[in-house]
Coordinates of C-alpha atoms and ligand atoms in Angstrom, one line a residue:
M72 CA 87.7 85.9 108.3
P73 CA 90.0 84.5 111.2
V74 CA 92.9 86.6 111.6
D75 CA 96.5 84.7 110.9
V76 CA 98.1 86.5 114.0
S77 CA 101.9 86.2 111.3
D78 CA 100.0 88.9 108.7
A79 CA 101.7 91.9 110.2
A80 CA 104.8 93.7 109.3
T81 CA 107.4 96.8 110.6
A82 CA 109.1 99.2 108.1
V83 CA 111.3 102.2 108.6
A84 CA 111.7 104.9 105.3
H85 CA 113.8 108.2 105.8
P86 CA 112.1 112.1 104.7
N87 CA 113.7 113.3 101.5
I88 CA 114.3 116.9 100.8
A89 CA 113.5 118.4 96.9
L90 CA 116.2 119.7 95.1
V91 CA 113.3 119.8 92.2
K92 CA 110.3 120.7 94.4
Y93 CA 106.5 119.2 93.8
W94 CA 103.9 122.0 94.1
G95 CA 101.0 121.6 92.6
K96 CA 98.7 118.5 91.9
R97 CA 96.5 118.0 88.7
D98 CA 94.2 115.2 89.9
E99 CA 93.9 115.3 94.3
R100 CA 92.5 111.7 94.7
L101 CA 94.8 110.5 92.3
V102 CA 97.4 112.7 93.8
L103 CA 99.2 113.4 90.2
P104 CA 101.0 116.3 90.8
Y105 CA 102.1 118.8 87.3
T106 CA 105.6 118.6 87.3
D107 CA 108.3 115.8 87.6
S108 CA 110.5 116.1 91.0
L109 CA 113.8 115.4 92.1
S110 CA 115.0 114.6 95.6
M111 CA 117.7 113.1 98.0
T112 CA 116.8 110.8 100.7
L113 CA 118.2 111.3 103.9
D114 CA 119.9 109.1 106.6
V115 CA 118.4 111.3 109.5
F116 CA 114.8 111.6 111.2
P117 CA 113.8 108.0 110.2
T118 CA 109.9 106.9 110.4
T119 CA 109.1 103.2 112.1
T120 CA 105.2 102.1 110.9
S121 CA 104.2 98.4 112.0
V122 CA 100.8 97.4 110.5
R123 CA 99.4 94.1 112.2
L124 CA 95.4 92.9 110.4
T125 CA 93.0 92.8 113.7
A126 CA 89.5 90.6 113.7
A127 CA 88.3 94.8 115.3
E128 CA 85.7 96.2 113.4
A129 CA 88.0 99.6 112.9
D130 CA 91.6 100.6 111.8
E131 CA 93.3 101.8 115.3
V132 CA 96.2 104.4 114.4
T133 CA 98.9 105.1 116.9
L134 CA 101.1 108.6 116.0
D135 CA 104.5 109.0 118.1
G136 CA 102.2 107.1 121.1
R137 CA 99.2 108.9 120.6
P138 CA 96.0 107.5 119.1
A139 CA 95.4 109.4 115.8
Q140 CA 92.1 111.6 114.9
G141 CA 90.2 114.0 112.9
E142 CA 92.2 114.5 108.9
A143 CA 95.3 112.3 110.0
L144 CA 93.1 109.2 110.8
R145 CA 91.3 109.3 107.2
R146 CA 94.8 109.8 105.9
V147 CA 95.6 106.2 107.3
T148 CA 92.3 104.5 106.7
D149 CA 91.5 105.5 103.4
F150 CA 95.6 104.7 102.1
L151 CA 94.6 101.2 103.6
D152 CA 91.4 100.8 102.0
L153 CA 93.6 101.3 99.0
V154 CA 95.6 98.3 100.0
R155 CA 93.1 96.3 100.8
Q156 CA 90.9 96.9 97.7
R157 CA 94.4 96.6 95.8
A158 CA 94.7 92.9 98.2
G159 CA 90.8 91.8 98.3
R160 CA 91.2 91.8 101.8
A161 CA 88.7 93.5 104.4
E162 CA 90.1 92.9 108.1
R163 CA 90.9 96.4 109.6
A164 CA 94.8 96.9 111.0
L165 CA 96.8 98.2 114.2
V166 CA 98.8 100.7 112.7
D167 CA 101.8 102.3 114.8
S168 CA 103.6 105.1 113.5
R169 CA 106.9 106.5 115.3
N170 CA 108.4 109.6 113.5
T171 CA 111.9 111.0 115.0
V172 CA 111.3 114.1 113.4
P173 CA 108.5 116.9 114.0
T174 CA 105.1 115.8 112.3
G175 CA 103.6 118.4 109.9
A176 CA 107.0 121.3 110.3
G177 CA 107.9 121.1 106.7
L178 CA 110.1 118.5 107.2
A179 CA 108.9 115.9 105.4
S180 CA 107.4 113.6 107.6
S181 CA 104.8 112.8 105.1
A182 CA 107.5 111.1 103.3
S183 CA 108.9 108.9 105.7
G184 CA 105.4 108.3 107.2
F185 CA 103.9 107.2 103.5
A186 CA 106.7 105.2 102.3
A187 CA 106.7 103.6 106.1
L188 CA 103.3 103.4 105.4
A189 CA 103.4 102.0 102.1
V190 CA 105.9 98.9 102.9
A191 CA 104.6 97.8 105.8
S192 CA 100.8 97.4 104.7
A193 CA 101.2 96.2 101.5
T194 CA 103.5 92.9 103.1
A195 CA 100.9 92.5 106.2
Y196 CA 98.1 92.1 103.5
G197 CA 100.4 89.6 101.5
L198 CA 101.1 92.3 98.2
R199 CA 103.5 91.9 96.3
L200 CA 104.8 94.6 95.1
D201 CA 108.0 96.2 93.6
A202 CA 109.7 99.1 94.3
R203 CA 108.3 101.0 91.5
D204 CA 104.6 99.5 92.3
L205 CA 105.6 100.9 96.2
S206 CA 105.8 103.9 94.8
R207 CA 102.8 104.1 93.1
L208 CA 101.3 103.4 96.1
A209 CA 103.4 105.8 98.5
R210 CA 102.3 108.4 96.0
R211 CA 98.3 108.4 97.3
G212 CA 99.4 108.9 100.8
S213 CA 101.3 111.4 100.3
G214 CA 103.2 112.9 96.8
S215 CA 106.2 113.2 98.2
A216 CA 106.1 109.6 100.0
A217 CA 106.5 108.2 96.1
R218 CA 110.9 109.7 96.6
S219 CA 111.3 108.1 99.7
I220 CA 110.6 104.4 98.6
Y221 CA 114.3 104.7 97.2
G222 CA 117.7 105.9 99.3
G223 CA 120.3 108.1 97.6
F224 CA 118.4 110.1 94.5
A225 CA 114.6 109.7 93.0
V226 CA 112.7 111.3 90.7
W227 CA 109.1 111.1 90.9
H228 CA 107.2 111.2 87.2
A229 CA 104.1 112.8 87.1
G230 CA 103.1 110.9 84.0
V231 CA 102.2 113.1 81.9
A232 CA 102.4 111.1 78.6
G233 CA 104.2 113.3 76.1
G234 CA 106.5 115.1 78.6
Q235 CA 106.1 117.0 81.5
G236 CA 104.3 120.8 81.2
G237 CA 101.8 122.0 78.4
G238 CA 98.8 123.6 81.1
P239 CA 96.4 125.3 81.9
Y240 CA 97.3 124.7 85.2
D241 CA 94.2 124.7 86.4
Q242 CA 91.6 121.7 86.8
G243 CA 89.2 120.2 84.2
G244 CA 90.4 120.6 80.6
G245 CA 93.8 120.7 78.3
P246 CA 96.1 117.8 78.1
Y247 CA 96.0 116.2 81.0
D248 CA 92.3 114.6 80.8
S249 CA 93.9 112.4 77.3
D250 CA 97.0 110.8 79.9
P251 CA 96.1 106.7 78.9
D252 CA 96.6 105.6 83.1
P253 CA 98.3 108.6 84.7
D254 CA 98.0 106.9 87.3
L255 CA 100.3 103.7 86.0
A256 CA 102.7 106.5 84.8
S257 CA 103.3 108.5 88.3
Y258 CA 106.3 106.7 90.3
A259 CA 109.3 107.3 91.0
E260 CA 112.8 105.3 90.0
P261 CA 116.3 106.2 91.5
V262 CA 118.5 108.2 89.9
P263 CA 121.6 107.4 89.4
V264 CA 124.4 109.4 90.8
P265 CA 128.1 109.6 91.2
V266 CA 127.2 109.9 94.8
E267 CA 131.2 109.6 96.2
E268 CA 132.3 112.2 94.0
L269 CA 129.2 114.8 94.6
D270 CA 129.8 113.8 98.4
P271 CA 126.7 115.9 99.1
A272 CA 126.1 117.5 102.5
L273 CA 122.2 119.1 103.6
V274 CA 123.2 120.5 106.9
I275 CA 119.5 121.7 108.1
A276 CA 118.4 124.4 110.3
L277 CA 115.9 123.5 113.1
L278 CA 114.2 127.7 113.3
D279 CA 111.0 126.0 114.0
T280 CA 109.8 122.8 115.0
G281 CA 106.1 123.3 115.1
P282 CA 102.7 122.5 112.7
K283 CA 102.7 124.6 110.1
S284 CA 100.1 127.2 109.7
V285 CA 98.9 126.1 106.0
S286 CA 98.9 122.4 105.4
S287 CA 100.9 121.3 102.0
R288 CA 97.8 120.2 100.7
E289 CA 96.1 123.2 101.3
A290 CA 99.1 125.4 100.3
M291 CA 99.2 123.7 96.8
R292 CA 95.1 124.3 96.1
R293 CA 95.3 127.6 96.6
T294 CA 98.6 128.9 94.6
V295 CA 97.6 126.2 91.8
A296 CA 94.3 128.2 91.5
T297 CA 95.4 131.7 92.1
S298 CA 98.7 132.7 91.9
P299 CA 99.2 134.1 88.8
L300 CA 103.0 133.2 89.0
Y301 CA 102.0 129.1 88.9
R302 CA 102.7 128.6 85.8
G303 CA 106.1 130.2 84.9
W304 CA 107.2 128.6 87.4
A305 CA 106.1 124.7 86.8
D306 CA 107.6 125.3 83.5
S307 CA 110.8 126.7 84.1
S308 CA 111.0 123.7 86.8
R309 CA 111.4 120.8 83.3
T310 CA 114.5 123.6 82.4
D311 CA 115.5 122.8 86.3
L312 CA 114.9 119.4 85.8
A313 CA 116.4 118.4 82.6
E314 CA 119.5 120.6 84.0
M315 CA 119.7 118.7 87.3
R316 CA 120.0 115.5 86.2
R317 CA 122.7 116.6 84.1
A318 CA 124.9 118.0 86.9
L319 CA 123.9 115.6 88.6
L320 CA 125.5 112.8 86.3
R321 CA 128.2 115.1 86.3
G322 CA 128.8 115.1 89.8
D323 CA 129.1 119.1 89.8
L324 CA 127.6 120.0 93.4
D325 CA 128.1 123.3 92.9
A326 CA 125.0 123.7 89.3
V327 CA 122.7 120.8 91.6
G328 CA 123.1 123.6 94.3
E329 CA 122.2 126.8 92.2
I330 CA 119.3 125.0 90.3
A331 CA 117.9 124.0 94.1
E332 CA 118.1 127.2 95.2
R333 CA 116.6 129.1 92.1
N334 CA 113.2 125.9 92.1
A335 CA 112.8 126.6 95.7
L336 CA 112.7 129.8 95.7
G337 CA 110.7 130.3 92.5
M338 CA 108.2 127.9 94.3
H339 CA 107.9 130.2 97.6
A340 CA 107.3 133.2 94.6
T341 CA 104.4 131.5 93.5
M342 CA 102.8 131.2 97.2
L343 CA 104.0 134.5 98.2
A344 CA 102.1 135.7 94.9
A345 CA 98.8 133.2 96.1
R346 CA 95.6 135.2 96.6
P347 CA 95.8 135.3 99.6
A348 CA 99.0 134.6 100.0
V349 CA 101.3 131.7 101.4
R350 CA 104.5 132.6 103.4
Y351 CA 106.5 129.4 104.9
L352 CA 109.4 132.3 105.0
S353 CA 110.5 134.0 108.6
P354 CA 112.7 136.3 109.4
A355 CA 115.5 133.8 110.7
T356 CA 115.1 131.8 107.4
L357 CA 116.3 135.0 105.8
T358 CA 119.1 135.1 108.4
V359 CA 120.2 131.8 107.1
L360 CA 119.6 133.1 103.5
D361 CA 121.7 135.5 104.0
A362 CA 124.5 133.7 105.8
V363 CA 124.1 130.8 102.7
Q364 CA 125.3 133.9 100.1
Q365 CA 128.1 134.9 102.5
L366 CA 129.4 131.5 102.2
R367 CA 129.7 131.5 98.7
R368 CA 131.1 134.9 99.0
D369 CA 133.8 133.0 101.1
G370 CA 134.2 130.5 98.6
V371 CA 132.5 127.9 99.8
S372 CA 129.9 125.8 97.6
A373 CA 126.8 126.2 99.3
H374 CA 123.2 126.9 98.7
A375 CA 119.3 126.8 100.4
T376 CA 116.4 124.7 99.8
I377 CA 113.1 125.6 102.1
D378 CA 110.1 123.3 102.0
A379 CA 106.4 124.1 103.1
G380 CA 107.8 125.6 106.8
P381 CA 110.8 128.4 107.6
N382 CA 113.1 125.4 108.3
T383 CA 115.9 125.7 105.8
K384 CA 118.2 123.4 104.8
V385 CA 122.0 124.4 103.0
L386 CA 122.8 121.8 99.9
C387 CA 127.3 122.3 100.3
R388 CA 130.2 119.1 100.1
S389 CA 130.0 116.7 103.1
S390 CA 133.9 118.1 103.8
D391 CA 132.6 121.5 104.7
A392 CA 129.1 120.6 105.9
D393 CA 130.9 121.9 109.8
R394 CA 132.2 124.5 109.0
V395 CA 128.3 125.6 106.8
A396 CA 127.0 124.3 109.9
D397 CA 129.0 126.3 112.1
A398 CA 128.0 129.6 109.8
V399 CA 124.2 128.8 110.0
R400 CA 124.5 128.5 113.8
A401 CA 125.8 131.6 114.3
A402 CA 123.4 133.3 112.4
A403 CA 120.2 131.7 113.8
S404 CA 121.0 130.6 117.1
C405 CA 119.3 127.3 115.8
Q406 CA 120.0 123.8 116.4
V407 CA 121.5 122.8 113.4
L408 CA 122.3 119.1 112.1
V409 CA 123.8 117.5 109.5
A410 CA 122.2 114.3 107.0
R411 CA 123.9 112.6 104.4
C412 CA 122.8 110.3 101.8
G413 CA 120.6 108.1 103.3
P414 CA 119.1 104.5 102.3
G415 CA 115.0 103.6 101.0
A416 CA 111.9 101.9 102.5
L417 CA 113.4 98.7 104.0
L418 CA 111.1 96.1 106.0
H419 CA 112.5 95.4 109.4
S420 CA 114.1 92.1 108.3
E421 CA 116.1 94.0 106.0
V422 CA 117.1 96.7 108.3
R423 CA 120.9 95.9 108.8
Ligands
2P0_43 C1 108.4 118.9 98.1 N1 106.7 119.2 99.8 O1 109.0 118.2 97.0 C2 107.5 119.7 98.5 C3 108.0 121.1 98.3 C4 106.5 120.7 100.0 C5 107.2 121.5 99.3 O2 105.7 117.1 99.1 O3 99.7 116.8 99.4 O4 103.4 115.9 101.8 O5 100.3 114.6 100.8 O6 100.7 115.0 98.0 O7 104.2 115.6 99.8 C6 105.2 118.9 101.1 O8 104.1 117.6 100.5 O9 101.7 117.2 99.7 C7 106.3 118.3 100.2 P1 101.0 116.2 99.8 P2 103.4 116.6 100.5 O10 109.1 118.1 99.2

């Protein structure tokens, strides 16, 4: 089939940080989680991804200026196969993706990366998808990418008939097998939040920007399969989500932070109890947690959340962000960055 050189698109997407975490898949192939999760999209660390169809026989993928290889290449080509299958087209693609965040350091580069790839590749292959379908598509690349389709706050539905939870938290068996079409039911959507009233900022402590020791994919698998604490966390996550939605709606940043911190620490507890343990927390992470506690004793609303790496994010009021950043920098002698609510994934032509 002749290749139309107009079949090209560039998209920009931002990472998101979950305030109620996604940890554990009930279906690896479809990337279906056990629990709902809820996040804030950031205004820092965008990923820009271009997709151009080509007459070449194989996809060519460049990540941060270098040819992708191995697992990274396979994840992108598998994703493109899915897009081609949906579009009924066979052409290969040239993909160029540039992160402004260290890749694989637990700073959500796969969320911004696959959200940008979903928007750019769907457009290049002529798929007309609404935001919900884009989030379902992005989910297949990386679960958290489903949420980066949206700006502000987003909830990703696990897509379990009759609400999330119920268990058992192992592959096969149990109520999950009777989901009508979980692929259709598992998508993200925006959460209405009075952002001006809430006035949130995330102070990011860059404690270690090297790649993580265990991929989050493997760490999730191990946690679900072996951690005796996993089920308890997944069950409590349901309560956390309901309370989080209410706290966000009433613009109660203190409650939002409290729920986010307990949800994140609970998630790390499940990993520490996995066999063998997965430990992303470092001594520097604990130093930041101490500084956050001290800030609270001093009357500042500050709560921490930690993902698949030692880097720690502190949720606080925008007006307190400089004070929080100073305290974190002084405690951990690290680079600190202040992020606020950012936009959803956009085609380059839509970026203002
Ligand atoms: C989250 N994380 O909710 C959680 C919290 C890290 C800790 O989603 O296997 O890159 O590609 O679906 O989305 C990181 O995992 O994992 C993540 P895959 P992903 O943000």
